[in-house]
PDB file of C-alpha atoms and ligand atoms in Angstrom:
ATOM      1  CA  MET A   1      -0.315   0.108  -0.430  1.00 50.00           C
ATOM      2  CA  LEU A   2       2.522   2.399   0.863  1.00 49.00           C
ATOM      3  CA  GLU A   3       4.948   1.447  -2.084  1.00 52.00           C
ATOM      4  CA  ASN A   4       1.735   2.005  -4.300  1.00 57.00           C
ATOM      5  CA  ASN A   5       1.080   5.639  -3.025  1.00 58.00           C
ATOM      6  CA  LEU A   6       4.696   6.372  -3.211  1.00 56.00           C
ATOM      7  CA  THR A   7       4.268   5.066  -6.937  1.00 55.00           C
ATOM      8  CA  LEU A   8       1.353   7.397  -7.205  1.00 59.00           C
ATOM      9  CA  THR A   9       2.565  10.677  -5.704  1.00 57.00           C
ATOM     10  CA  LEU A  10       6.380  10.369  -7.980  1.00 55.00           C
ATOM     11  CA  GLN A  11       3.668   9.833 -11.007  1.00 57.00           C
ATOM     12  CA  ILE A  12       1.619  13.168 -10.359  1.00 59.00           C
ATOM     13  CA  LYS A  13       5.196  14.517  -9.765  1.00 59.00           C
ATOM     14  CA  PHE A  14       6.285  13.546 -12.664  1.00 56.00           C
ATOM     15  CA  ARG A  15       3.321  15.014 -14.594  1.00 63.00           C
ATOM     16  CA  LEU A  16       3.468  18.333 -12.636  1.00 60.00           C
ATOM     17  CA  ASN A  17       6.746  18.926 -13.436  1.00 62.00           C
ATOM     18  CA  LYS A  18       6.777  17.578 -17.593  1.00 70.00           C
ATOM     19  CA  ARG A  19       4.030  20.020 -17.575  1.00 69.00           C
ATOM     20  CA  ARG A  20       5.898  23.190 -16.103  1.00 68.00           C
ATOM     21  CA  ASP A  21       8.779  22.032 -18.281  1.00 79.00           C
ATOM     22  CA  TYR A  22       6.294  22.406 -21.127  1.00 81.00           C
ATOM     23  CA  LYS A  23       4.895  25.653 -20.592  1.00 85.00           C
ATOM     24  CA  VAL A  24       8.700  27.128 -19.421  1.00 87.00           C
ATOM     25  CA  ILE A  25       9.736  25.858 -23.048  1.00 86.00           C
ATOM     26  CA  LEU A  26       6.178  27.293 -24.844  1.00 89.00           C
ATOM     27  CA  ASP A  27       6.559  30.817 -23.281  1.00 93.00           C
ATOM     28  CA  LYS A  28      10.425  31.149 -24.545  1.00 96.00           C
ATOM     29  CA  MET A  29       9.242  30.051 -28.000  1.00 96.00           C
ATOM     30  CA  LEU A  30       6.571  33.034 -28.320  1.00 96.00           C
ATOM     31  CA  ASP A  31       9.152  35.274 -26.624  1.00 97.00           C
ATOM     32  CA  VAL A  32      11.334  33.923 -29.585  1.00 98.00           C
ATOM     33  CA  LEU A  33       8.226  34.718 -32.060  1.00 98.00           C
ATOM     34  CA  LYS A  34       7.353  38.355 -31.137  1.00 98.00           C
ATOM     35  CA  HIS A  35      11.095  39.051 -32.216  1.00 98.00           C
ATOM     36  CA  GLU A  36      12.163  39.067 -35.542  1.00 98.00           C
ATOM     37  CA  GLY A  37      14.548  36.564 -36.830  1.00 98.00           C
ATOM     38  CA  VAL A  38      14.327  34.217 -39.734  1.00 98.00           C
ATOM     39  CA  VAL A  39      12.758  30.255 -39.181  1.00 99.00           C
ATOM     40  CA  ALA A  40      14.203  27.249 -41.410  1.00 99.00           C
ATOM     41  CA  ILE A  41      11.370  24.614 -42.304  1.00 99.00           C
ATOM     42  CA  ALA A  42      13.311  21.436 -43.622  1.00 99.00           C
ATOM     43  CA  THR A  43      11.305  18.703 -45.447  1.00 98.00           C
ATOM     44  CA  GLN A  44      13.065  15.756 -47.035  1.00 98.00           C
ATOM     45  CA  GLY A  45      12.311  14.933 -50.514  1.00 97.00           C
ATOM     46  CA  GLU A  46      12.878  12.521 -53.653  1.00 95.00           C
ATOM     47  CA  GLU A  47      16.239  14.126 -54.223  1.00 92.00           C
ATOM     48  CA  GLY A  48      16.998  14.760 -50.709  1.00 97.00           C
ATOM     49  CA  PRO A  49      16.912  17.369 -47.923  1.00 98.00           C
ATOM     50  CA  HIS A  50      15.054  20.655 -48.746  1.00 98.00           C
ATOM     51  CA  LEU A  51      14.815  23.821 -46.622  1.00 98.00           C
ATOM     52  CA  ALA A  52      11.969  26.917 -46.828  1.00 98.00           C
ATOM     53  CA  ASN A  53      12.110  29.833 -44.396  1.00 99.00           C
ATOM     54  CA  THR A  54       9.337  32.621 -42.772  1.00 99.00           C
ATOM     55  CA  TRP A  55      10.434  34.623 -40.704  1.00 98.00           C
ATOM     56  CA  ASN A  56       9.415  34.315 -36.796  1.00 98.00           C
ATOM     57  CA  SER A  57       6.615  37.109 -36.820  1.00 98.00           C
ATOM     58  CA  TYR A  58       5.157  35.040 -39.633  1.00 98.00           C
ATOM     59  CA  VAL A  59       4.458  32.637 -37.291  1.00 98.00           C
ATOM     60  CA  GLN A  60       0.577  31.754 -35.544  1.00 98.00           C
ATOM     61  CA  VAL A  61       0.970  29.746 -32.722  1.00 97.00           C
ATOM     62  CA  THR A  62      -2.737  28.454 -32.020  1.00 96.00           C
ATOM     63  CA  PRO A  63      -4.477  27.971 -29.048  1.00 93.00           C
ATOM     64  CA  ASP A  64      -3.820  24.275 -28.962  1.00 93.00           C
ATOM     65  CA  ASP A  65      -0.256  24.997 -29.467  1.00 91.00           C
ATOM     66  CA  ARG A  66       0.109  24.127 -33.558  1.00 97.00           C
ATOM     67  CA  LEU A  67       2.389  25.774 -35.811  1.00 98.00           C
ATOM     68  CA  LEU A  68      -0.040  28.153 -38.413  1.00 98.00           C
ATOM     69  CA  ILE A  69       2.779  29.304 -41.683  1.00 99.00           C
ATOM     70  CA  PRO A  70       1.882  32.129 -44.579  1.00 99.00           C
ATOM     71  CA  ALA A  71       2.199  29.475 -47.949  1.00 99.00           C
ATOM     72  CA  GLY A  72       2.761  32.167 -50.771  1.00 98.00           C
ATOM     73  CA  SER A  73       5.307  29.580 -52.205  1.00 98.00           C
ATOM     74  CA  MET A  74       6.622  26.826 -50.596  1.00 98.00           C
ATOM     75  CA  ASN A  75       5.667  24.144 -53.993  1.00 98.00           C
ATOM     76  CA  THR A  76       8.393  22.386 -53.125  1.00 98.00           C
ATOM     77  CA  THR A  77       7.469  21.573 -49.400  1.00 98.00           C
ATOM     78  CA  GLU A  78       4.072  21.054 -50.398  1.00 98.00           C
ATOM     79  CA  LYS A  79       4.739  18.129 -52.652  1.00 98.00           C
ATOM     80  CA  ASN A  80       7.357  16.855 -50.387  1.00 98.00           C
ATOM     81  CA  VAL A  81       4.791  16.594 -46.951  1.00 98.00           C
ATOM     82  CA  GLU A  82       2.676  15.004 -49.146  1.00 98.00           C
ATOM     83  CA  LYS A  83       5.271  12.166 -49.547  1.00 98.00           C
ATOM     84  CA  ASN A  84       6.071  12.404 -46.052  1.00 98.00           C
ATOM     85  CA  ASN A  85       4.880  14.680 -43.278  1.00 98.00           C
ATOM     86  CA  GLN A  86       7.883  14.953 -40.599  1.00 98.00           C
ATOM     87  CA  VAL A  87       9.362  18.466 -40.853  1.00 98.00           C
ATOM     88  CA  LEU A  88      12.259  19.823 -38.747  1.00 98.00           C
ATOM     89  CA  ILE A  89      11.849  23.647 -37.634  1.00 98.00           C
ATOM     90  CA  THR A  90      14.439  26.160 -36.396  1.00 98.00           C
ATOM     91  CA  LEU A  91      14.378  29.103 -35.616  1.00 98.00           C
ATOM     92  CA  GLY A  92      16.414  31.948 -32.959  1.00 98.00           C
ATOM     93  CA  SER A  93      16.885  35.100 -31.999  1.00 98.00           C
ATOM     94  CA  ARG A  94      19.540  37.033 -30.483  1.00 98.00           C
ATOM     95  CA  GLU A  95      17.636  39.398 -28.381  1.00 98.00           C
ATOM     96  CA  VAL A  96      15.780  36.484 -26.630  1.00 98.00           C
ATOM     97  CA  GLU A  97      17.794  34.933 -22.870  1.00 97.00           C
ATOM     98  CA  GLY A  98      19.114  31.480 -23.864  1.00 96.00           C
ATOM     99  CA  PHE A  99      21.629  29.234 -21.295  1.00 95.00           C
ATOM    100  CA  HIS A 100      24.830  31.264 -21.671  1.00 95.00           C
ATOM    101  CA  GLY A 101      23.022  34.817 -22.141  1.00 97.00           C
ATOM    102  CA  PRO A 102      21.492  36.694 -24.547  1.00 97.00           C
ATOM    103  CA  GLY A 103      20.175  34.195 -27.973  1.00 98.00           C
ATOM    104  CA  THR A 104      18.166  31.402 -27.677  1.00 98.00           C
ATOM    105  CA  GLY A 105      16.553  28.968 -30.305  1.00 97.00           C
ATOM    106  CA  PHE A 106      15.125  25.774 -30.840  1.00 97.00           C
ATOM    107  CA  LEU A 107      14.389  22.477 -33.197  1.00 97.00           C
ATOM    108  CA  VAL A 108      10.922  21.612 -33.169  1.00 96.00           C
ATOM    109  CA  LYS A 109      10.105  18.473 -35.039  1.00 96.00           C
ATOM    110  CA  GLY A 110       6.824  18.164 -36.504  1.00 97.00           C
ATOM    111  CA  ASN A 111       3.783  16.441 -38.515  1.00 98.00           C
ATOM    112  CA  ALA A 112       2.610  18.998 -41.254  1.00 98.00           C
ATOM    113  CA  LYS A 113       0.183  19.485 -43.523  1.00 98.00           C
ATOM    114  CA  PHE A 114      -0.924  22.030 -46.085  1.00 98.00           C
ATOM    115  CA  VAL A 115      -3.812  23.242 -45.525  1.00 98.00           C
ATOM    116  CA  THR A 116      -6.326  26.110 -47.954  1.00 98.00           C
ATOM    117  CA  ASP A 117     -10.068  26.106 -46.200  1.00 98.00           C
ATOM    118  CA  GLY A 118     -11.403  26.470 -42.668  1.00 98.00           C
ATOM    119  CA  SER A 119     -10.927  28.468 -39.577  1.00 98.00           C
ATOM    120  CA  ASP A 120      -7.215  27.936 -40.007  1.00 98.00           C
ATOM    121  CA  PHE A 121      -6.305  28.765 -43.301  1.00 98.00           C
ATOM    122  CA  GLU A 122      -9.039  32.071 -43.062  1.00 98.00           C
ATOM    123  CA  LEU A 123      -6.891  33.312 -40.108  1.00 98.00           C
ATOM    124  CA  ILE A 124      -3.320  32.606 -41.591  1.00 98.00           C
ATOM    125  CA  LYS A 125      -5.436  34.884 -45.004  1.00 98.00           C
ATOM    126  CA  SER A 126      -6.470  37.434 -43.013  1.00 98.00           C
ATOM    127  CA  LYS A 127      -3.061  38.070 -41.570  1.00 98.00           C
ATOM    128  CA  PHE A 128      -1.532  37.276 -45.201  1.00 98.00           C
ATOM    129  CA  PRO A 129      -3.571  38.028 -48.142  1.00 98.00           C
ATOM    130  CA  TRP A 130      -1.142  36.488 -50.543  1.00 98.00           C
ATOM    131  CA  ALA A 131      -1.141  33.297 -49.081  1.00 98.00           C
ATOM    132  CA  ARG A 132      -2.163  30.443 -51.036  1.00 98.00           C
ATOM    133  CA  ALA A 133      -1.951  28.051 -48.131  1.00 98.00           C
ATOM    134  CA  ALA A 134      -1.047  28.113 -44.226  1.00 98.00           C
ATOM    135  CA  LEU A 135       1.752  24.893 -43.608  1.00 99.00           C
ATOM    136  CA  GLU A 136       0.266  23.238 -40.496  1.00 98.00           C
ATOM    137  CA  VAL A 137       2.619  21.827 -37.631  1.00 98.00           C
ATOM    138  CA  LYS A 138       1.668  19.739 -35.086  1.00 97.00           C
ATOM    139  CA  VAL A 139       4.338  19.888 -33.095  1.00 95.00           C
ATOM    140  CA  ILE A 140       6.168  16.769 -31.361  1.00 94.00           C
ATOM    141  CA  SER A 141       8.611  18.084 -29.783  1.00 93.00           C
ATOM    142  CA  ALA A 142      10.488  21.504 -29.146  1.00 93.00           C
ATOM    143  CA  LYS A 143      14.116  21.494 -27.468  1.00 93.00           C
ATOM    144  CA  GLN A 144      15.987  24.680 -26.754  1.00 95.00           C
ATOM    145  CA  THR A 145      19.683  24.488 -28.254  1.00 96.00           C
ATOM    146  CA  LEU A 146      21.282  27.646 -27.146  1.00 96.00           C
TER     147      LEU A 146
HETATM  148  C1  FMN B   1      13.702  35.110 -44.531  1.00 55.42           C
HETATM  149  C2  FMN B   1      12.617  34.368 -45.806  1.00 55.42           C
HETATM  150  C3  FMN B   1      11.260  34.728 -45.529  1.00 55.42           C
HETATM  151  C4  FMN B   1      10.856  33.645 -46.248  1.00 55.42           C
HETATM  152  N1  FMN B   1       9.091  33.695 -45.381  1.00 55.42           N
HETATM  153  C5  FMN B   1       8.423  32.830 -46.360  1.00 55.42           C
HETATM  154  C6  FMN B   1       6.959  32.426 -46.897  1.00 55.42           C
HETATM  155  O1  FMN B   1       6.785  33.355 -45.093  1.00 55.42           O
HETATM  156  N2  FMN B   1       5.736  32.292 -47.184  1.00 55.42           N
HETATM  157  C7  FMN B   1       6.772  31.530 -48.151  1.00 55.42           C
HETATM  158  O2  FMN B   1       5.646  30.665 -48.796  1.00 55.42           O
HETATM  159  N3  FMN B   1       7.703  31.738 -48.635  1.00 55.42           N
HETATM  160  C8  FMN B   1       9.033  32.435 -48.040  1.00 55.42           C
HETATM  161  N4  FMN B   1       9.857  32.653 -47.820  1.00 55.42           N
HETATM  162  C9  FMN B   1      10.927  32.370 -49.567  1.00 55.42           C
HETATM  163  C10 FMN B   1      10.954  30.469 -49.518  1.00 55.42           C
HETATM  164  O3  FMN B   1      11.858  29.871 -48.435  1.00 55.42           O
HETATM  165  C11 FMN B   1      11.216  29.411 -50.264  1.00 55.42           C
HETATM  166  O4  FMN B   1      11.994  30.065 -50.952  1.00 55.42           O
HETATM  167  C12 FMN B   1       9.683  29.608 -51.120  1.00 55.42           C
HETATM  168  O5  FMN B   1       8.243  29.378 -50.798  1.00 55.42           O
HETATM  169  C13 FMN B   1       9.780  28.077 -52.219  1.00 55.42           C
HETATM  170  O6  FMN B   1       9.068  27.168 -52.081  1.00 55.42           O
HETATM  171  P1  FMN B   1       9.838  26.116 -52.069  1.00 55.42           P
HETATM  172  O7  FMN B   1      11.024  25.782 -52.762  1.00 55.42           O
HETATM  173  O8  FMN B   1       9.414  25.206 -50.924  1.00 55.42           O
HETATM  174  O9  FMN B   1       8.754  26.066 -53.680  1.00 55.42           O
HETATM  175  C14 FMN B   1      11.165  33.411 -47.409  1.00 55.42           C
HETATM  176  C15 FMN B   1      11.973  33.459 -47.965  1.00 55.42           C
HETATM  177  C16 FMN B   1      13.075  33.797 -46.858  1.00 55.42           C
HETATM  178  C17 FMN B   1      14.402  33.843 -47.547  1.00 55.42           C
END
């Protein structure tokens, strides 16, 4: 009984810790996105890896923590995502405090798709009228790398 209680307590503490870590990471990432910088979006194509970019300030974070990115072109990125939806994204800012002083950034792993209708697309279109689609990224992990 005592052992069971201890296990339960540890599990709950672990979950709370995880949740707190998650919030700390998310807040830091939101802070980075408030500062301008270049975002790199890597996909895998038949001919090898592919990189596209956006700006930090263009990345919209939904209430359920998905990323929405305006696609004006990104045709190769779309073709790649149709075959393999795994994306890697890096983003950073020198103006946000990192592990060693000013400068921080993240490596985000996610699953992507291009969305051309619905509320996510409408949100992107309202902010970026030139967007032909929203690149939606469901975040699998986000690691602070600096
Ligand atoms: C700093 C920077 C920001 C960019 N922002 C966007 C963007 O928000 N949306 C977009 O479609 N392309 C953007 N581009 C262009 C893309 O990186 C990419 O070259 C273009 O969309 C073609 O994509 P593709 O190679 O997947 O076909 C940006 C390029 C740079 C250098």
